[in-house]
Coordinates of C-alpha atoms in Angstrom, one line a residue:
Chain A
X1 CA 133.1 -12.6 -110.7
X2 CA 133.9 -14.0 -107.3
X3 CA 134.9 -12.1 -104.3
X4 CA 135.4 -15.2 -102.2
X5 CA 139.1 -15.4 -102.9
X6 CA 140.8 -15.5 -99.5
X7 CA 143.8 -13.3 -99.4
X8 CA 145.1 -13.0 -95.9
X9 CA 147.6 -10.5 -94.5
X10 CA 150.1 -13.4 -94.3
X11 CA 149.6 -14.0 -98.1
X12 CA 150.4 -10.4 -98.7
X13 CA 153.5 -10.8 -96.6
X14 CA 154.5 -13.8 -98.7
X15 CA 154.0 -11.8 -101.9
X16 CA 155.9 -8.9 -100.5
X17 CA 158.8 -11.3 -99.7
X18 CA 158.9 -12.6 -103.2
X19 CA 158.9 -9.0 -104.4
X20 CA 161.5 -7.7 -102.0
X21 CA 159.1 -5.2 -100.5
X22 CA 158.1 -4.4 -97.0
X23 CA 154.6 -3.1 -96.9
X24 CA 153.5 -1.2 -93.8
X25 CA 150.7 -2.6 -91.6
X26 CA 148.3 -0.3 -93.2
X27 CA 149.4 -1.3 -96.7
X28 CA 149.1 -5.0 -95.8
X29 CA 145.5 -4.4 -94.8
X30 CA 144.6 -2.4 -97.9
X31 CA 146.4 -4.7 -100.3
X32 CA 144.8 -7.8 -98.8
X33 CA 141.4 -6.3 -99.5
X34 CA 142.3 -5.1 -103.0
X35 CA 144.0 -8.3 -104.0
X36 CA 140.9 -10.3 -103.0
X37 CA 138.9 -8.2 -105.4
X38 CA 141.5 -8.3 -108.2
X39 CA 142.3 -12.0 -107.9
X40 CA 138.6 -12.8 -107.6
X41 CA 138.1 -11.0 -110.9
X42 CA 140.9 -12.9 -112.5
X43 CA 139.0 -16.1 -111.9
X44 CA 137.0 -15.2 -115.0
X45 CA 139.7 -17.0 -116.9
X46 CA 138.9 -20.3 -115.3
X47 CA 135.7 -20.4 -117.4
X48 CA 137.6 -20.0 -120.7
X49 CA 138.1 -23.3 -122.5
X50 CA 141.8 -23.5 -123.3
X51 CA 142.1 -27.2 -123.8
X52 CA 145.0 -27.8 -126.3
X53 CA 145.8 -24.1 -126.8
X54 CA 149.5 -23.3 -127.0
X55 CA 150.4 -20.4 -124.7
X56 CA 151.4 -17.2 -126.6
X57 CA 154.2 -15.5 -124.7
X58 CA 155.5 -13.3 -127.4
X59 CA 153.8 -11.6 -130.4
X60 CA 157.1 -10.8 -132.2
X61 CA 156.5 -12.0 -135.7
X62 CA 160.1 -12.7 -136.6
X63 CA 162.0 -15.7 -135.1
X64 CA 164.1 -13.6 -132.8
X65 CA 167.3 -12.4 -134.2
X66 CA 170.5 -13.0 -132.4
X67 CA 173.4 -10.6 -132.9
X68 CA 176.7 -11.9 -134.1
X69 CA 178.8 -13.1 -131.3
X70 CA 181.3 -10.3 -131.7
X71 CA 182.8 -7.9 -129.1
X72 CA 181.4 -4.4 -129.3
X73 CA 181.9 -1.3 -127.2
X74 CA 179.4 -0.9 -124.4
X75 CA 179.2 1.7 -121.6
X76 CA 182.4 2.9 -120.2
X77 CA 183.1 2.3 -116.5
X78 CA 182.4 5.9 -115.8
X79 CA 179.1 5.8 -117.6
X80 CA 178.0 2.6 -115.9
X81 CA 178.7 4.1 -112.5
X82 CA 177.4 7.5 -113.3
X83 CA 174.0 7.0 -111.6
X84 CA 175.1 4.7 -108.8
X85 CA 173.8 6.1 -105.4
X86 CA 177.0 4.8 -103.8
X87 CA 180.4 4.1 -105.4
X88 CA 184.0 4.0 -104.5
X89 CA 185.4 5.3 -107.7
X90 CA 185.7 1.9 -109.5
X91 CA 182.8 -0.2 -108.1
X92 CA 179.2 -0.2 -106.9
X93 CA 179.1 -0.4 -103.2
X94 CA 176.8 -2.9 -101.4
X95 CA 176.6 -3.7 -97.7
X96 CA 179.1 -6.3 -96.5
X97 CA 178.1 -9.8 -97.6
X98 CA 180.8 -12.0 -96.1
Chain B
X1 CA 150.7 35.5 -138.9
X2 CA 149.0 32.7 -137.2
X3 CA 150.1 31.8 -133.7
X4 CA 153.0 29.4 -134.2
X5 CA 151.9 27.0 -131.6
X6 CA 148.5 26.4 -133.3
X7 CA 150.1 25.2 -136.5
X8 CA 150.2 21.6 -137.4
X9 CA 153.5 19.9 -137.3
X10 CA 153.2 19.5 -141.1
X11 CA 152.9 23.2 -141.6
X12 CA 155.5 24.2 -139.0
X13 CA 158.0 21.7 -140.5
X14 CA 157.4 23.1 -144.0
X15 CA 157.8 26.7 -142.8
X16 CA 161.0 25.8 -141.1
X17 CA 162.4 24.0 -144.2
X18 CA 161.6 27.2 -146.2
X19 CA 163.1 29.4 -143.6
X20 CA 159.8 31.2 -143.2
X21 CA 160.2 30.4 -139.5
X22 CA 163.5 30.0 -137.6
X23 CA 164.1 27.1 -135.3
X24 CA 164.9 29.4 -132.4
X25 CA 161.7 31.4 -133.0
X26 CA 159.6 28.2 -133.0
X27 CA 161.2 26.8 -129.9
X28 CA 160.8 30.2 -128.2
X29 CA 157.1 30.3 -129.1
X30 CA 156.6 26.8 -127.6
X31 CA 158.6 27.7 -124.4
X32 CA 156.4 30.7 -124.0
X33 CA 153.3 28.6 -124.5
X34 CA 154.6 26.2 -121.9
X35 CA 155.2 29.0 -119.4
X36 CA 151.6 30.2 -119.9
X37 CA 149.8 26.8 -119.9
X38 CA 151.8 24.8 -117.3
X39 CA 150.3 26.5 -114.3
X40 CA 146.9 25.2 -115.5
X41 CA 147.7 21.7 -116.8
X42 CA 151.0 20.5 -115.3
X43 CA 151.8 18.3 -118.3
X44 CA 155.6 18.5 -117.9
X45 CA 157.9 17.1 -115.2
X46 CA 160.8 19.2 -116.4
X47 CA 161.8 21.4 -119.3
X48 CA 165.3 22.3 -120.4
X49 CA 164.7 25.7 -122.2
X50 CA 168.3 26.6 -122.3
X51 CA 169.4 23.4 -124.0
X52 CA 166.4 23.5 -126.4
X53 CA 167.2 27.1 -127.4
X54 CA 170.9 26.2 -127.9
X55 CA 170.0 23.3 -130.1
X56 CA 167.5 25.5 -132.1
X57 CA 170.2 28.1 -132.6
X58 CA 172.6 25.4 -133.7
X59 CA 170.0 24.2 -136.2
X60 CA 169.5 27.8 -137.5
X61 CA 173.2 28.0 -138.1
X62 CA 173.3 24.8 -140.1
X63 CA 170.2 25.8 -142.0
X64 CA 167.3 23.6 -143.2
X65 CA 168.0 20.2 -144.6
X66 CA 165.5 18.1 -146.4
X67 CA 167.1 15.0 -145.0
X68 CA 166.0 16.2 -141.5
X69 CA 162.2 15.9 -141.8
X70 CA 161.7 17.4 -138.3
X71 CA 164.2 20.2 -138.7
X72 CA 163.5 22.6 -135.8
X73 CA 160.3 21.0 -134.7
X74 CA 159.9 21.1 -130.9
X75 CA 158.7 17.9 -129.2
X76 CA 158.3 16.5 -125.7
X77 CA 159.1 13.0 -124.5
X78 CA 157.3 10.8 -122.0
X79 CA 159.4 10.5 -118.9
X80 CA 159.6 6.7 -119.4
X81 CA 161.9 7.2 -122.4
X82 CA 165.5 7.8 -121.8
X83 CA 167.0 11.1 -122.9
X84 CA 170.8 11.6 -122.6
X85 CA 171.6 14.5 -120.3
X86 CA 168.0 15.1 -119.4
X87 CA 166.7 13.5 -116.2
X88 CA 164.3 10.6 -116.7
X89 CA 162.3 9.3 -113.8
X90 CA 159.3 7.4 -115.1
X91 CA 157.5 9.7 -112.7
X92 CA 158.8 7.6 -109.8
X93 CA 160.7 8.6 -106.6
X94 CA 162.7 5.5 -107.3
X95 CA 164.4 7.2 -110.2
X96 CA 164.5 10.8 -108.9
X97 CA 167.6 12.5 -110.4
X98 CA 168.4 9.6 -112.8
X99 CA 170.3 11.0 -115.7
X100 CA 170.5 8.6 -118.6
X101 CA 173.9 8.1 -120.2
X102 CA 172.2 7.2 -123.5
X103 CA 169.3 8.1 -125.7
X104 CA 166.4 5.7 -126.5
X105 CA 166.4 4.6 -130.1
X106 CA 163.3 6.7 -130.8
X107 CA 165.0 9.8 -129.2
X108 CA 168.2 9.3 -131.2
X109 CA 166.0 9.2 -134.4
X110 CA 164.1 12.3 -133.4
X111 CA 167.3 14.2 -132.7
X112 CA 168.9 13.1 -136.0
X113 CA 165.8 14.2 -137.8
X114 CA 166.3 17.7 -136.4
X115 CA 163.6 17.7 -133.6
X116 CA 164.2 20.0 -130.6
X117 CA 163.5 18.3 -127.3
X118 CA 161.8 20.7 -124.9
X119 CA 161.1 18.5 -121.9
X120 CA 159.7 15.4 -120.3
X121 CA 156.1 14.7 -119.8
X122 CA 154.3 13.5 -116.7
X123 CA 152.8 10.0 -116.6
X124 CA 151.5 7.3 -114.2
X125 CA 154.5 6.0 -112.3
X126 CA 156.3 3.4 -114.4
X127 CA 153.3 3.7 -116.9
X128 CA 151.0 1.9 -114.4
X129 CA 147.7 3.7 -114.5
X130 CA 145.1 5.3 -116.8
X131 CA 144.8 8.9 -115.5
X132 CA 148.3 10.2 -114.8
X133 CA 147.2 10.5 -111.1
X134 CA 149.7 7.8 -110.2
X135 CA 152.6 10.1 -110.9
X136 CA 154.8 10.5 -107.7
X137 CA 155.2 14.2 -108.5
X138 CA 152.1 16.0 -109.8
X139 CA 148.6 15.6 -111.3
X140 CA 148.2 16.6 -114.9
X141 CA 144.9 18.2 -115.9
X142 CA 142.9 17.9 -119.1
X143 CA 143.3 21.0 -121.3
X144 CA 139.6 20.9 -122.2
X145 CA 138.5 21.0 -118.5
X146 CA 141.1 21.2 -115.8
X147 CA 138.8 19.4 -113.3
X148 CA 139.2 16.3 -115.5
X149 CA 142.0 13.8 -115.9
X150 CA 144.0 13.7 -119.2
X151 CA 144.0 9.9 -119.2
X152 CA 147.1 7.9 -118.9
X153 CA 149.6 6.7 -118.6
X154 CA 151.0 9.1 -121.3
X155 CA 148.7 11.8 -120.0
X156 CA 151.4 14.5 -119.9
X157 CA 152.2 13.8 -123.6
X158 CA 148.5 14.1 -124.6
X159 CA 147.9 17.2 -122.6
X160 CA 151.2 18.8 -123.9
X161 CA 150.3 18.2 -127.5
X162 CA 146.7 19.3 -127.1
X163 CA 147.7 22.5 -125.3
X164 CA 150.0 23.5 -128.1
X165 CA 153.2 23.2 -126.0
X166 CA 154.9 21.2 -128.7
X167 CA 154.1 19.7 -132.1
X168 CA 154.4 16.1 -131.1
X169 CA 155.2 13.9 -128.1
X170 CA 156.5 10.4 -127.7
X171 CA 154.4 8.2 -125.5
X172 CA 154.4 4.5 -124.8
X173 CA 151.5 2.1 -124.9
X174 CA 151.4 -1.2 -122.9
X175 CA 147.6 -1.5 -122.6
X176 CA 146.3 1.7 -124.1
X177 CA 148.7 4.3 -122.6
X178 CA 149.0 6.3 -125.9
X179 CA 145.5 5.8 -127.4
X180 CA 143.5 6.4 -124.2
X181 CA 145.0 9.8 -123.2
X182 CA 144.9 10.8 -126.9
X183 CA 141.2 10.0 -126.8
X184 CA 140.5 11.8 -123.5
X185 CA 142.4 14.9 -124.6
X186 CA 141.2 14.9 -128.2
X187 CA 144.5 14.4 -130.0
X188 CA 145.9 11.6 -132.3
X189 CA 147.9 8.7 -130.9
X190 CA 149.4 5.7 -132.6
X191 CA 150.3 2.4 -131.0
X192 CA 152.5 0.7 -133.5
X193 CA 152.7 -3.0 -134.3
X194 CA 154.8 -4.8 -131.7
X195 CA 158.4 -4.7 -132.9
X196 CA 158.0 -1.8 -135.3
X197 CA 159.6 0.8 -132.9
X198 CA 162.6 -0.3 -130.9
X199 CA 162.1 -0.4 -127.1
X200 CA 165.8 0.4 -126.6
X201 CA 165.8 3.1 -123.9
X202 CA 162.2 2.6 -122.9
X203 CA 162.0 1.9 -119.1
X204 CA 160.3 -1.5 -119.3
X205 CA 156.9 -2.3 -117.9
X206 CA 155.5 -5.2 -119.8
X207 CA 158.1 -6.1 -122.4
X208 CA 155.8 -8.3 -124.6
X209 CA 153.3 -5.5 -124.7
X210 CA 155.2 -2.2 -124.7
X211 CA 155.5 0.0 -127.8
X212 CA 156.7 3.6 -128.2
X213 CA 154.5 5.8 -130.5
X214 CA 153.7 9.4 -131.4
X215 CA 150.9 11.7 -130.1
X216 CA 150.1 14.6 -132.4
X217 CA 147.3 17.0 -133.4
X218 CA 146.6 15.3 -136.8
X219 CA 147.0 12.0 -138.5
X220 CA 149.4 13.4 -141.1
X221 CA 151.6 14.8 -138.2
X222 CA 151.5 11.3 -136.7
X223 CA 152.7 9.8 -139.9
X224 CA 155.6 12.2 -140.1
X225 CA 156.8 11.4 -136.6
X226 CA 156.2 7.7 -137.1
X227 CA 158.2 7.7 -140.3
X228 CA 161.2 8.9 -138.3
X229 CA 161.0 6.5 -135.3
X230 CA 160.0 3.3 -137.1
X231 CA 162.7 0.8 -138.1
X232 CA 164.9 -2.0 -137.0
X233 CA 167.3 -1.7 -134.1
X234 CA 169.7 -4.5 -133.2
X235 CA 169.7 -3.4 -129.6
X236 CA 166.1 -4.7 -129.1
X237 CA 165.8 -8.4 -129.9
X238 CA 162.1 -8.0 -130.6
X239 CA 162.6 -5.2 -133.1
X240 CA 161.4 -6.4 -136.5
X241 CA 163.9 -6.4 -139.3
X242 CA 161.5 -5.7 -142.2
X243 CA 161.9 -2.3 -143.9
X244 CA 159.8 0.6 -142.5
X245 CA 158.8 3.9 -144.1
X246 CA 156.6 5.3 -146.8
X247 CA 153.9 6.3 -144.2
X248 CA 153.7 10.0 -145.3
X249 CA 153.8 9.1 -149.0
X250 CA 150.9 6.6 -148.5
X251 CA 148.6 9.1 -146.6
X252 CA 146.5 9.9 -149.6
X253 CA 146.4 6.4 -150.8
X254 CA 143.1 5.4 -149.3
X255 CA 139.6 6.7 -149.5
X256 CA 136.6 5.6 -147.5
X257 CA 134.8 4.7 -150.7
X258 CA 134.6 0.9 -150.7
X259 CA 136.5 0.5 -147.4
X260 CA 135.2 -2.3 -145.2
X261 CA 135.1 -1.0 -141.6
X262 CA 134.8 -3.9 -139.1
X263 CA 132.7 -3.2 -136.0
X264 CA 133.2 -5.7 -133.1
X265 CA 129.8 -6.1 -131.6
X266 CA 131.4 -6.6 -128.2
X267 CA 132.8 -3.1 -128.2
X268 CA 129.6 -1.3 -129.1
X269 CA 127.4 -2.7 -126.3
X270 CA 126.2 -1.3 -123.0
X271 CA 129.8 -1.1 -121.7
X272 CA 130.3 2.3 -123.4
X273 CA 128.5 5.4 -122.3
X274 CA 125.7 6.8 -124.4
X275 CA 127.6 9.9 -125.5
X276 CA 130.7 7.8 -126.6
X277 CA 128.5 5.4 -128.6
X278 CA 126.7 8.4 -130.2
X279 CA 129.9 10.2 -131.2
X280 CA 131.4 7.0 -132.7
X281 CA 128.1 6.2 -134.5
X282 CA 128.1 9.7 -136.0
X283 CA 131.7 9.2 -137.3
X284 CA 130.8 5.9 -138.8
X285 CA 127.7 7.4 -140.5
X286 CA 130.0 10.0 -142.0
X287 CA 132.3 7.3 -143.3
X288 CA 129.3 5.4 -144.6
X289 CA 128.1 8.5 -146.5
X290 CA 131.4 8.5 -148.3
X291 CA 131.0 4.9 -149.4
X292 CA 132.5 2.9 -146.5
X293 CA 130.8 -0.4 -145.8
X294 CA 130.2 -1.3 -142.2
X295 CA 130.8 -5.0 -141.4
X296 CA 129.9 -6.6 -138.1
X297 CA 132.7 -8.7 -136.7
X298 CA 133.1 -10.5 -133.4
X299 CA 135.9 -10.8 -130.8
X300 CA 134.2 -13.3 -128.5
X301 CA 136.9 -13.4 -125.8
X302 CA 136.8 -9.6 -125.3
X303 CA 135.3 -10.2 -121.8
X304 CA 138.4 -12.1 -120.7
X305 CA 140.8 -9.5 -122.0
X306 CA 141.2 -7.4 -118.9
X307 CA 142.0 -10.3 -116.7
X308 CA 144.4 -11.8 -119.3
X309 CA 146.1 -8.5 -119.8
X310 CA 146.6 -7.6 -116.2
X311 CA 148.0 -11.1 -115.3
X312 CA 150.6 -10.9 -118.1
X313 CA 151.4 -7.2 -117.6
X314 CA 151.9 -7.6 -113.8
X315 CA 154.0 -10.8 -114.3
X316 CA 156.3 -9.0 -116.7
X317 CA 156.3 -5.9 -114.4
X318 CA 157.4 -7.9 -111.4
X319 CA 160.3 -9.3 -113.4
X320 CA 161.3 -6.0 -115.1
X321 CA 161.1 -3.9 -111.9
X322 CA 163.4 -6.4 -110.1
X323 CA 166.3 -4.4 -111.5
X324 CA 165.6 -1.5 -109.0
X325 CA 167.9 -2.7 -106.2
X326 CA 169.3 0.5 -104.7
X327 CA 172.7 -0.4 -106.1
X328 CA 173.3 0.5 -109.7
X329 CA 170.9 3.5 -110.1
X330 CA 167.9 4.9 -108.4
X331 CA 166.9 5.3 -104.8
X332 CA 169.0 3.7 -102.0
X333 CA 167.7 3.4 -98.5
X334 CA 170.1 4.7 -95.8
X335 CA 171.6 2.5 -93.1
X336 CA 170.6 -1.0 -94.4
X337 CA 172.5 -3.7 -92.5
X338 CA 172.6 -6.3 -95.2
X339 CA 171.8 -6.7 -98.9
X340 CA 168.4 -8.1 -98.4
X341 CA 167.4 -5.2 -96.3
X342 CA 168.9 -2.8 -98.8
X343 CA 166.7 -4.2 -101.6
X344 CA 163.5 -4.3 -99.6
X345 CA 163.8 -0.9 -98.0
X346 CA 165.0 0.9 -101.1
X347 CA 162.1 -0.5 -103.1
X348 CA 159.5 0.1 -100.4
X349 CA 160.6 3.8 -100.2
X350 CA 161.0 4.3 -103.9
X351 CA 157.8 2.7 -105.4
X352 CA 154.3 4.1 -105.0
X353 CA 151.2 2.0 -104.1
X354 CA 150.1 1.0 -107.6
X355 CA 153.6 -0.1 -108.6
X356 CA 153.8 -2.2 -105.4
X357 CA 150.4 -3.8 -106.1
X358 CA 151.4 -4.8 -109.6
X359 CA 154.8 -6.1 -108.6
X360 CA 153.3 -8.2 -105.8
X361 CA 150.4 -9.6 -107.9
X362 CA 152.9 -10.3 -110.7
X363 CA 155.2 -12.2 -108.3
X364 CA 152.1 -14.1 -107.1
X365 CA 150.8 -15.2 -110.5
X366 CA 154.3 -16.4 -111.4
X367 CA 154.9 -18.3 -108.1
X368 CA 154.9 -22.0 -107.6
X369 CA 151.4 -23.4 -107.4
X370 CA 149.8 -20.4 -109.2
X371 CA 151.8 -20.2 -112.4
X372 CA 149.6 -22.6 -114.4
X373 CA 146.3 -21.2 -113.1
X374 CA 147.2 -17.6 -113.8
X375 CA 150.1 -16.9 -116.0
X376 CA 150.1 -19.9 -118.3
X377 CA 146.3 -19.7 -118.6
X378 CA 146.4 -16.0 -119.5
X379 CA 149.0 -16.8 -122.2
X380 CA 146.6 -19.4 -123.6
X381 CA 143.7 -16.9 -123.7
X382 CA 146.1 -14.4 -125.2
X383 CA 146.5 -16.7 -128.2
X384 CA 142.7 -17.0 -128.5
X385 CA 142.3 -13.2 -128.4
X386 CA 145.1 -12.7 -131.0
X387 CA 143.6 -15.3 -133.3
X388 CA 140.2 -13.7 -133.1
X389 CA 141.6 -10.3 -134.1
X390 CA 143.4 -12.0 -137.1
X391 CA 140.1 -13.7 -138.1
X392 CA 138.2 -10.4 -137.8
X393 CA 140.7 -8.6 -139.9
X394 CA 140.1 -11.2 -142.7
X395 CA 136.6 -9.8 -143.0
X396 CA 137.4 -6.1 -143.1
X397 CA 140.1 -3.6 -144.0
X398 CA 140.2 -2.0 -140.6
X399 CA 138.5 -2.5 -137.2
X400 CA 136.8 0.5 -135.6
X401 CA 136.0 0.7 -131.9
X402 CA 135.7 3.3 -129.1
X403 CA 138.9 3.9 -127.2
X404 CA 137.5 4.6 -123.8
X405 CA 134.1 3.6 -122.4
X406 CA 133.7 7.1 -121.0
X407 CA 135.0 10.6 -121.8
X408 CA 137.5 12.1 -119.4
X409 CA 136.3 11.8 -115.8
X410 CA 136.9 14.1 -112.8
X411 CA 140.3 13.9 -111.0
X412 CA 140.0 11.6 -108.0
X413 CA 137.0 9.6 -109.3
X414 CA 138.5 6.1 -109.4
X415 CA 141.8 6.5 -107.6
X416 CA 140.7 4.4 -104.5
X417 CA 139.5 1.4 -106.5
X418 CA 142.2 -0.2 -108.7
X419 CA 140.0 -2.9 -110.1
X420 CA 137.4 -0.4 -111.3
X421 CA 140.3 1.5 -113.0
X422 CA 141.6 -1.6 -114.7
X423 CA 138.2 -2.2 -116.2
X424 CA 138.3 1.2 -117.9
X425 CA 141.1 -0.2 -120.1
X426 CA 138.8 -2.9 -121.6
X427 CA 138.8 -1.4 -125.2
X428 CA 142.5 -0.8 -125.6
X429 CA 144.4 -3.6 -123.9
X430 CA 143.4 -6.5 -126.2
X431 CA 145.3 -4.8 -129.0
X432 CA 148.5 -5.0 -127.1
X433 CA 147.8 -8.7 -126.3
X434 CA 147.5 -9.2 -130.1
X435 CA 150.5 -7.1 -130.9
X436 CA 148.6 -5.2 -133.6
X437 CA 148.7 -1.5 -134.5
X438 CA 146.0 1.0 -133.3
X439 CA 145.4 4.6 -134.2
X440 CA 143.2 6.7 -132.0
X441 CA 141.7 9.9 -133.4
X442 CA 139.1 12.4 -132.1
X443 CA 135.7 11.9 -133.7
X444 CA 133.6 14.4 -131.8
X445 CA 132.6 15.6 -128.4
X446 CA 130.3 14.0 -125.9
X447 CA 126.8 15.5 -126.1
X448 CA 126.6 15.5 -122.3
X449 CA 130.1 16.2 -121.1
X450 CA 131.4 18.3 -124.0
X451 CA 134.7 16.4 -123.7
X452 CA 136.5 14.7 -126.6
X453 CA 135.6 11.2 -127.8
X454 CA 138.2 9.1 -129.6
X455 CA 137.8 6.2 -131.9
X456 CA 140.5 3.7 -132.6
X457 CA 141.3 2.1 -136.0
X458 CA 143.0 -1.3 -135.7
X459 CA 144.9 -2.7 -138.6
X460 CA 147.0 -5.8 -139.6
X461 CA 150.5 -6.3 -138.3
X462 CA 152.9 -3.8 -139.9
X463 CA 149.9 -2.3 -141.7
X464 CA 150.5 1.2 -140.3
X465 CA 150.7 2.8 -143.8
X466 CA 147.2 1.6 -144.6
X467 CA 146.0 2.4 -141.1
X468 CA 147.3 6.0 -141.2
X469 CA 145.8 6.5 -144.6
X470 CA 142.3 5.4 -143.5
X471 CA 142.7 7.6 -140.4
X472 CA 143.6 10.5 -142.6
X473 CA 140.6 9.9 -144.8
X474 CA 138.3 9.6 -141.7
X475 CA 139.7 12.7 -140.1
X476 CA 139.0 14.7 -143.3
X477 CA 135.4 13.4 -143.3
X478 CA 134.8 14.8 -139.9
X479 CA 134.2 18.4 -138.8
X480 CA 137.0 18.4 -136.2
X481 CA 136.7 19.3 -132.5
X482 CA 138.6 22.6 -132.4
X483 CA 141.2 23.5 -129.8
X484 CA 140.7 24.1 -126.0
X485 CA 140.7 27.6 -124.7
X486 CA 143.5 27.8 -122.2

């Protein structure tokens, strides 16, 4: 287990940007320290020999079943909008884009 | 007559079918029990007593029906599982007030089977945690000792079942979130084979790992609930089409005589506390005395499982939780000037620290330059871990291992050190990587702590009938741990 992994506050900011998050200064400090520990621990995997091993992304044992390409009833507009924090009756409302 | 709330689900369901008990009477008893125990354990985020009583009255009017195996049986549901008309928040400020417009598949099945939903159970926010301390709303206490955590993330479900508030609860298990709280609270919990229970309506955390499953006070009760919720659902592409069922009928189909119990040597080493090892060893001796054969097996990559799991779970979480944008549902920051700011501020306000950590680390391990070293590498090790389980299961009928390296610890013990907390999941999470079913059941109490110790039985994919039957046999071979005084 290595704790040498360098994770700077700038790295944390980059990760936050990818995640659409805005950590506070205090969080940046704390996360940088915690991410150093956690990513340092993850380095344990570098020692595992995976030469020629096919990655396993899903453990589903059937081939994946696609539904028929047929129209079916989904949520009504009212249902789809029911939990929207801001709506204008017919649509979700977002800040002006253009 | 015995206190209704201390009956097994099996006994209550039978009494309800025979009209010896009425649905309203049983729901009322559970709601009273909730009112008495909640001030001590805080297992529930919300109850809907009025709706529950109304549903129970309706059932009493229809009358018992053998095609409704859970007729009048009160249950609680983890707050990560959508319930139509009953707010569902995943214990996050992000989803405060979210009112699902549909039921999860497993909830639909429970309702159709006649179950009465009493309320939603507390959990770690978005199922990220192992103590239920990461809930944005409250800390749930262990019914055996309220200074201790109930485990997590389905800690509210385990505490609710153990305290007799309900006869069963639905939880979800991504890395141990059903089995570990069941173990820490001394109840039974089943993590089904990946694909056996539809994930439709489960608020996603790690989609290649998540499964919904029951928590109950006995293995037979667990089989009854599982029988209802297992099965194919077209709305979840990973739901397996093979037929499900027969779990209750198969319960008496196995004895421990001649059973080969596989003991992975990596799980019985120094990592587990002395009292956990001792309680598991006593259970295994009991099995042996009934004719079971103990076989040593090996899962050599166990030491890499925690890192593998967390990389994959965080990567999937970062993708799944991208949907919380402040637009379609959930929290929305006030006064954002543009879309980018709306996203970032809504998410920063809505998510707690552990959720932020996992999203950010997940984005990191998937990002250009790090993907191969972390995510792809973890997926490769995942295959090694899965293949080792399959090889070990060639040599035995069922694998036995402790669930948690320690019995329930004090509230606040590890909450400042996330890595230390992740390491506590070492015995449960490899099963999710392998997609196999695991049944946790109480095997005794720790000699030092007096708190419950759980053991998990691991079976072959879709081998739940066999697994539950072995669990049932083992449960009968043990003296039981009693019930907490609350």
